[in-house]
XYZ file of C-alpha atoms in Angstrom:
452
model
C -46.901 -14.573 49.775
C -43.707 -16.600 49.541
C -45.129 -18.548 46.557
C -46.044 -15.293 44.811
C -42.536 -13.838 45.226
C -41.028 -17.091 43.994
C -43.218 -16.983 40.880
C -42.144 -13.433 40.173
C -38.505 -14.441 40.559
C -38.903 -17.377 38.133
C -40.672 -15.131 35.637
C -37.896 -12.505 35.858
C -35.208 -15.128 35.298
C -37.049 -16.474 32.271
C -37.420 -12.989 30.797
C -33.701 -12.325 31.417
C -32.667 -15.567 29.714
C -35.044 -14.950 26.816
C -33.688 -11.448 26.269
C -30.113 -12.577 26.384
C -30.563 -15.487 23.963
C -32.304 -13.271 21.433
C -30.195 -12.650 18.329
C -28.503 -9.265 18.209
C -27.689 -7.247 15.081
C -24.050 -7.714 14.102
C -21.712 -4.748 13.955
C -18.352 -3.890 12.412
C -16.440 -0.846 13.625
C -13.806 1.191 11.776
C -11.262 -0.328 14.169
C -12.339 -3.794 13.058
C -11.560 -2.819 9.487
C -8.277 -1.161 10.475
C -7.302 -4.374 12.230
C -8.122 -6.392 9.117
C -5.929 -4.132 6.974
C -3.171 -4.310 9.589
C -3.350 -8.102 9.348
C -2.887 -7.849 5.565
C 0.183 -5.663 6.113
C 1.532 -8.169 8.647
C 1.179 -11.018 6.139
C 2.679 -8.976 3.294
C 5.743 -8.395 5.493
C 5.886 -12.038 6.573
C 5.579 -13.360 3.020
C 8.037 -10.732 1.665
C 5.921 -9.498 -1.236
C 7.507 -6.961 -3.546
C 6.181 -3.381 -3.374
C 4.222 -3.625 -6.662
C 2.656 -6.967 -5.722
C 1.817 -5.649 -2.241
C -0.064 -2.744 -3.842
C -2.181 -5.268 -5.741
C -3.088 -7.097 -2.523
C -4.181 -3.887 -0.809
C -6.126 -2.641 -3.818
C -8.264 -5.660 -4.641
C -9.100 -6.460 -1.013
C -10.180 -2.874 -0.315
C -12.137 -2.634 -3.568
C -14.120 -5.744 -2.621
C -15.107 -4.220 0.719
C -15.933 -0.884 -0.877
C -18.181 -2.470 -3.509
C -20.231 -4.163 -0.788
C -20.680 -1.006 1.263
C -21.419 1.212 -1.729
C -24.567 -0.861 -2.388
C -25.936 0.356 0.950
C -24.703 3.968 0.839
C -26.346 5.961 -1.960
C -23.953 8.877 -1.441
C -21.127 6.632 -2.670
C -20.831 5.299 -6.212
C -20.015 1.761 -7.245
C -16.686 1.410 -9.039
C -18.353 -0.606 -11.813
C -17.620 1.121 -15.123
C -15.156 3.432 -13.362
C -12.244 1.006 -13.052
C -10.960 -0.558 -16.247
C -12.899 -3.731 -17.036
C -14.994 -3.850 -13.851
C -18.598 -4.887 -14.486
C -21.660 -4.328 -12.337
C -21.421 -5.679 -8.806
C -24.136 -8.195 -7.783
C -26.893 -6.813 -5.583
C -27.828 -8.394 -2.272
C -31.117 -10.300 -2.603
C -31.488 -11.394 1.007
C -32.858 -8.609 3.256
C -31.036 -10.177 6.213
C -27.646 -9.128 4.785
C -25.592 -6.929 7.083
C -23.514 -4.897 4.622
C -20.829 -3.999 7.143
C -20.209 -7.643 7.978
C -20.353 -8.656 4.307
C -17.775 -5.969 3.460
C -15.289 -7.248 6.021
C -15.846 -10.826 4.847
C -15.221 -9.755 1.230
C -12.020 -7.960 2.263
C -10.700 -10.988 4.143
C -11.628 -13.402 1.362
C -9.833 -11.311 -1.271
C -6.762 -10.867 0.928
C -6.628 -14.589 1.678
C -6.659 -15.395 -2.039
C -3.734 -13.056 -2.727
C -1.180 -14.078 -0.101
C 0.809 -17.203 0.752
C 0.177 -17.514 4.492
C -3.588 -17.985 4.187
C -3.816 -19.457 7.678
C -2.977 -16.068 9.209
C -6.075 -14.530 7.628
C -8.193 -17.645 8.188
C -7.465 -17.602 11.925
C -8.763 -14.053 12.268
C -11.764 -14.756 10.038
C -12.805 -17.898 11.919
C -12.567 -16.076 15.254
C -14.917 -13.386 13.921
C -17.271 -16.025 12.516
C -17.511 -17.687 15.922
C -18.331 -14.379 17.615
C -20.879 -13.416 14.988
C -22.489 -16.863 14.965
C -23.111 -16.633 18.695
C -24.687 -13.203 18.264
C -26.817 -13.711 15.153
C -26.326 -16.853 13.089
C -29.010 -15.998 10.517
C -27.512 -12.583 9.758
C -24.040 -14.121 9.504
C -25.189 -16.733 6.972
C -26.808 -14.101 4.749
C -23.901 -11.653 5.071
C -21.285 -14.307 4.451
C -23.047 -15.467 1.297
C -23.168 -11.935 -0.085
C -19.618 -11.040 0.925
C -18.266 -14.139 -0.804
C -20.439 -13.442 -3.859
C -18.904 -9.986 -4.246
C -15.416 -11.375 -3.604
C -15.972 -13.915 -6.394
C -17.069 -11.072 -8.677
C -13.886 -9.124 -7.908
C -11.750 -12.245 -8.332
C -13.234 -12.866 -11.768
C -12.423 -9.297 -12.807
C -8.968 -9.500 -11.218
C -8.126 -12.622 -13.228
C -8.069 -10.472 -16.360
C -5.376 -8.063 -15.140
C -2.512 -10.075 -16.722
C -0.825 -10.818 -13.390
C -0.875 -14.595 -13.869
C 0.647 -14.263 -17.326
C 3.529 -12.150 -16.017
C 4.456 -14.916 -13.559
C 5.784 -17.044 -16.416
C 7.439 -14.287 -18.446
C 11.260 -14.325 -18.677
C 13.518 -12.800 -16.043
C 15.114 -9.458 -16.705
C 18.272 -9.692 -18.801
C 21.171 -7.589 -17.545
C 23.118 -5.743 -20.236
C 26.604 -5.781 -18.726
C 28.171 -4.346 -21.907
C 26.390 -1.010 -21.537
C 27.840 1.029 -18.625
C 24.609 3.008 -18.198
C 22.349 -0.020 -17.679
C 21.223 -1.388 -14.343
C 23.191 -4.153 -12.697
C 22.301 -6.191 -9.592
C 23.581 -4.585 -6.396
C 25.113 -5.905 -3.169
C 24.782 -7.695 -0.880
C 22.296 -10.161 -2.432
C 22.745 -9.214 -6.119
C 19.107 -10.089 -6.785
C 17.530 -10.177 -10.224
C 15.436 -7.198 -11.278
C 12.058 -7.388 -9.532
C 8.841 -7.426 -11.601
C 10.291 -6.473 -15.020
C 6.863 -6.999 -16.637
C 4.761 -5.021 -14.154
C 3.954 -2.393 -16.787
C 1.882 -5.101 -18.521
C -0.546 -5.277 -15.591
C -3.933 -3.688 -16.327
C -4.293 -0.273 -14.729
C -7.359 0.767 -12.733
C -7.873 4.367 -13.819
C -4.940 5.306 -16.057
C -5.425 4.815 -19.794
C -2.094 3.001 -20.003
C 1.110 2.388 -18.087
C 2.886 5.087 -20.096
C 0.210 7.774 -19.747
C 2.423 9.860 -17.460
C 5.779 8.904 -18.871
C 8.365 11.237 -17.281
C 11.055 13.084 -19.184
C 14.152 10.916 -19.753
C 16.869 11.008 -17.089
C 20.019 13.047 -17.775
C 22.148 11.447 -20.467
C 24.641 9.010 -19.002
C 28.129 10.497 -18.819
C 31.048 10.030 -16.479
C 32.628 13.252 -17.748
C 33.160 15.778 -14.980
C 30.777 18.699 -15.281
C 28.068 16.733 -17.099
C 24.589 16.795 -15.556
C 24.641 13.080 -14.901
C 28.082 13.154 -13.272
C 27.063 16.124 -11.120
C 24.047 14.205 -9.838
C 26.179 11.130 -9.141
C 28.646 13.235 -7.166
C 25.766 14.779 -5.209
C 24.788 11.308 -3.982
C 28.412 10.569 -3.073
C 28.961 13.885 -1.275
C 25.652 13.871 0.611
C 26.484 10.446 1.992
C 29.940 11.592 3.101
C 28.504 14.718 4.734
C 26.004 12.577 6.617
C 28.809 10.314 7.823
C 30.604 13.364 9.200
C 27.435 14.437 11.054
C 26.916 11.021 12.612
C 24.148 8.445 12.677
C 21.761 10.724 14.557
C 21.609 13.435 11.881
C 18.240 14.622 10.581
C 19.113 13.367 7.108
C 19.843 9.886 8.448
C 16.588 9.908 10.413
C 14.620 10.810 7.277
C 16.355 8.137 5.208
C 15.685 5.389 7.743
C 12.096 6.458 8.413
C 11.150 6.039 4.752
C 13.346 2.997 4.027
C 10.418 0.576 3.494
C 12.593 -1.972 1.679
C 11.283 -5.539 2.083
C 14.477 -6.944 0.521
C 17.059 -5.877 3.101
C 19.610 -8.676 3.588
C 21.964 -9.108 6.523
C 25.088 -11.279 6.524
C 26.173 -13.336 9.539
C 29.216 -15.356 8.653
C 28.367 -17.417 5.592
C 24.612 -17.009 6.125
C 22.296 -14.321 4.780
C 19.091 -13.309 6.551
C 16.181 -11.213 5.313
C 15.182 -8.283 7.501
C 11.442 -7.995 6.931
C 10.096 -4.473 6.549
C 6.966 -2.681 5.430
C 6.648 -1.697 1.745
C 6.298 1.922 0.528
C 2.633 1.269 -0.196
C 2.221 -0.270 3.235
C 3.585 2.902 4.814
C 0.958 4.997 3.021
C -1.769 2.517 3.932
C -0.653 3.119 7.523
C -1.044 6.856 6.963
C -4.620 6.240 5.774
C -5.334 4.582 9.113
C -3.864 7.554 10.959
C -5.952 10.025 8.934
C -9.249 8.165 9.247
C -8.846 7.697 12.987
C -7.979 11.361 13.467
C -11.054 12.311 11.470
C -13.247 9.930 13.530
C -14.288 8.317 10.255
C -17.195 5.912 10.175
C -16.806 2.543 8.451
C -17.870 3.760 5.009
C -15.464 6.709 5.034
C -12.687 4.495 6.337
C -13.087 1.943 3.551
C -13.463 4.714 0.975
C -10.164 6.325 2.025
C -8.317 2.994 1.994
C -9.765 2.090 -1.390
C -9.052 5.304 -3.245
C -5.526 5.516 -1.816
C -4.753 1.896 -2.692
C -5.995 2.508 -6.251
C -3.549 5.423 -6.525
C -0.711 3.287 -5.167
C -1.497 0.479 -7.617
C -1.584 2.718 -10.704
C 1.442 4.616 -9.392
C 3.548 1.442 -9.274
C 2.530 0.489 -12.808
C 3.437 3.959 -14.079
C 6.779 3.899 -12.249
C 7.760 0.372 -13.270
C 6.964 1.224 -16.891
C 9.689 3.865 -16.772
C 12.131 1.860 -14.650
C 12.547 -0.897 -17.203
C 12.433 1.483 -20.155
C 15.274 3.763 -19.013
C 16.968 0.840 -17.206
C 19.371 3.204 -15.453
C 22.283 2.087 -13.291
C 22.196 2.781 -9.545
C 24.564 5.280 -7.854
C 26.116 2.571 -5.671
C 27.355 0.618 -8.697
C 29.027 3.612 -10.338
C 30.531 4.987 -7.149
C 32.064 1.594 -6.353
C 33.399 1.254 -9.905
C 34.772 4.737 -10.480
C 35.091 6.675 -7.223
C 35.336 4.610 -4.021
C 35.034 0.832 -3.957
C 34.345 0.840 -0.217
C 31.458 3.336 -0.367
C 28.056 2.100 0.797
C 24.718 3.909 0.846
C 22.822 4.553 4.078
C 20.027 2.323 2.794
C 20.400 -0.964 1.006
C 19.803 -0.472 -2.723
C 16.542 -2.146 -3.854
C 16.740 -4.726 -6.673
C 15.450 -2.861 -9.724
C 16.540 -0.019 -12.041
C 16.958 3.503 -10.724
C 14.727 5.868 -12.724
C 12.198 6.971 -11.671
C 12.071 6.683 -7.876
C 9.307 4.344 -6.773
C 8.959 6.011 -3.384
C 8.601 9.389 -5.058
C 5.964 8.204 -7.515
C 3.687 6.313 -5.139
C 4.071 8.881 -2.346
C 3.101 11.654 -4.749
C 0.081 9.684 -5.988
C -1.164 8.715 -2.515
C -0.698 12.230 -1.153
C -2.839 13.744 -3.905
C -5.736 11.413 -3.150
C -5.503 11.929 0.616
C -5.280 15.689 0.096
C -8.474 15.550 -1.941
C -10.228 13.654 0.848
C -8.920 15.480 3.920
C -7.547 18.793 2.674
C -4.129 20.329 2.174
C -3.462 21.288 5.807
C -4.087 17.986 7.525
C -1.486 17.758 10.281
C -0.683 14.242 11.434
C 1.832 12.308 13.477
C 3.171 9.355 11.516
C 3.828 6.422 13.844
C 3.867 3.843 11.047
C 7.505 2.918 11.654
C 7.477 2.655 15.453
C 7.215 -1.133 15.125
C 10.699 -1.022 13.582
C 12.202 1.026 16.388
C 11.876 4.394 14.643
C 10.395 7.490 16.286
C 7.220 9.296 15.234
C 7.594 12.027 12.600
C 5.083 14.855 12.241
C 3.843 16.470 9.042
C 1.701 19.498 8.245
C 0.197 17.878 5.154
C 0.200 14.738 3.042
C 2.121 16.572 0.329
C 4.801 17.547 2.849
C 5.111 13.877 3.819
C 5.399 12.852 0.159
C 8.130 15.436 -0.445
C 10.117 14.106 2.509
C 9.588 10.518 1.365
C 10.993 11.439 -2.037
C 13.984 13.316 -0.619
C 14.758 10.371 1.659
C 16.029 8.494 -1.393
C 18.855 11.003 -1.860
C 19.768 10.805 1.832
C 19.590 7.035 1.558
C 22.124 7.085 -1.282
C 19.975 5.061 -3.665
C 18.663 7.651 -6.167
C 19.898 10.588 -8.214
C 18.154 13.930 -7.911
C 16.338 13.577 -11.270
C 14.657 10.313 -10.245
C 13.386 11.994 -7.091
C 12.122 15.243 -8.604
C 10.669 13.751 -11.770
C 9.298 10.769 -9.855
C 7.417 13.025 -7.458
C 6.048 14.990 -10.406
C 5.046 11.748 -12.124
C 3.273 10.468 -9.005
C 1.392 13.705 -8.473
C 0.211 13.575 -12.078
C -1.072 10.043 -11.486
C -2.804 11.111 -8.270
C -4.334 14.224 -9.806
C -5.648 12.201 -12.720
C -7.339 9.798 -10.315
C -8.782 12.714 -8.350
C -10.180 14.234 -11.549
C -11.489 11.049 -13.126
C -12.497 8.633 -10.363
C -15.616 10.041 -8.708
C -16.580 7.793 -5.840
C -18.877 10.224 -3.991
C -22.020 11.896 -5.304
C -21.553 15.127 -3.368
C -17.898 15.755 -4.204
C -14.938 13.889 -2.784
C -13.734 16.155 0.017
C -14.822 15.250 3.537
C -15.023 17.511 6.552
C -11.857 16.978 8.532
C -10.209 17.768 11.823
C -6.666 17.952 10.576
C -6.111 21.698 10.966
């Protein structure tokens, strides 16, 4: 009897060990993907990429992931033939491929190739590889091979976007003889950032100038002129905010949407960079908030990131095309020259021309895409800036958030009214064009949502 019970025990142990050494299917959750995108944002901040360049990092890495997943989700369309110059994505030939794993691998590989601090992505990737290898080595090998194959396909397409060529183009020349033209601003007096960004290939727009805004008001320092009135509005709003104190609603809005990765702080003879999220990074954070609130699965999550990052990318190209065409001087420069040499804006002025407002353009574009996906009454609490010591702000819709983001530039003292209003209009035109022309779902783009 004792021998029989012992045999049963040995058999049970063997079955237990056998079951637990058996390879398990690998899985990737929406949170895994959110964490991967968060890591990209972290590296963008660490490496201090400019807002336009940051939008490129988000876009290509998300597109790579999307192209993998779309092969396994017939309700979603490949972006081949839909984005300018993108050819057909390779199909997976190995039936052992796990598309979710391959998508995350493609995203990480693209991100790693686009940033400086590659080790920060590599560390996360290698940790995942170790976990996956222990669970199912065969599935990992097949998925890794396919993910890297798609990443190579996207890299090959990306190489034709003219980015590399713009790295060796001349710096922006300041025209100091023309009082209306942009000049570097304090405290760092940096050169104009990305003066050739309009030469980058767009994704969906026909050209950088497709949604060229109306020109800004004609430069004039004559009292009563439209331009002078808008300059004085910036000056007066700042003074009114000073009278209200640092805890005013206007100051809170300005600081919440600052998103300037070039903020410099002086300590004695030294200057330090205060690293912050970019405008695009803020909207990528809003995508995370929306997908989590909607309990999105992995495919929907990647879809929302991808379409929003495409809108941000084309929005920056459209905006930068106008910035270096109109080449308009910033309010801070004129106020210091003509009105009050001790005046400073609430926010540090970014290093590029004034018109149109970049925040306004990309916020308008992103909001249109997110409104298409989740509806016009999607209430959300934006905690994107809590990492920088700022409180949560709540919005009744993406468009309401984009309007506040645009207005924040007036409260910040860095844009005239025209750049804000026309920039928001410009961005919404970009976003609406993408909504109308980039069809990524077979059954219409809108998803059921829980935002009401």
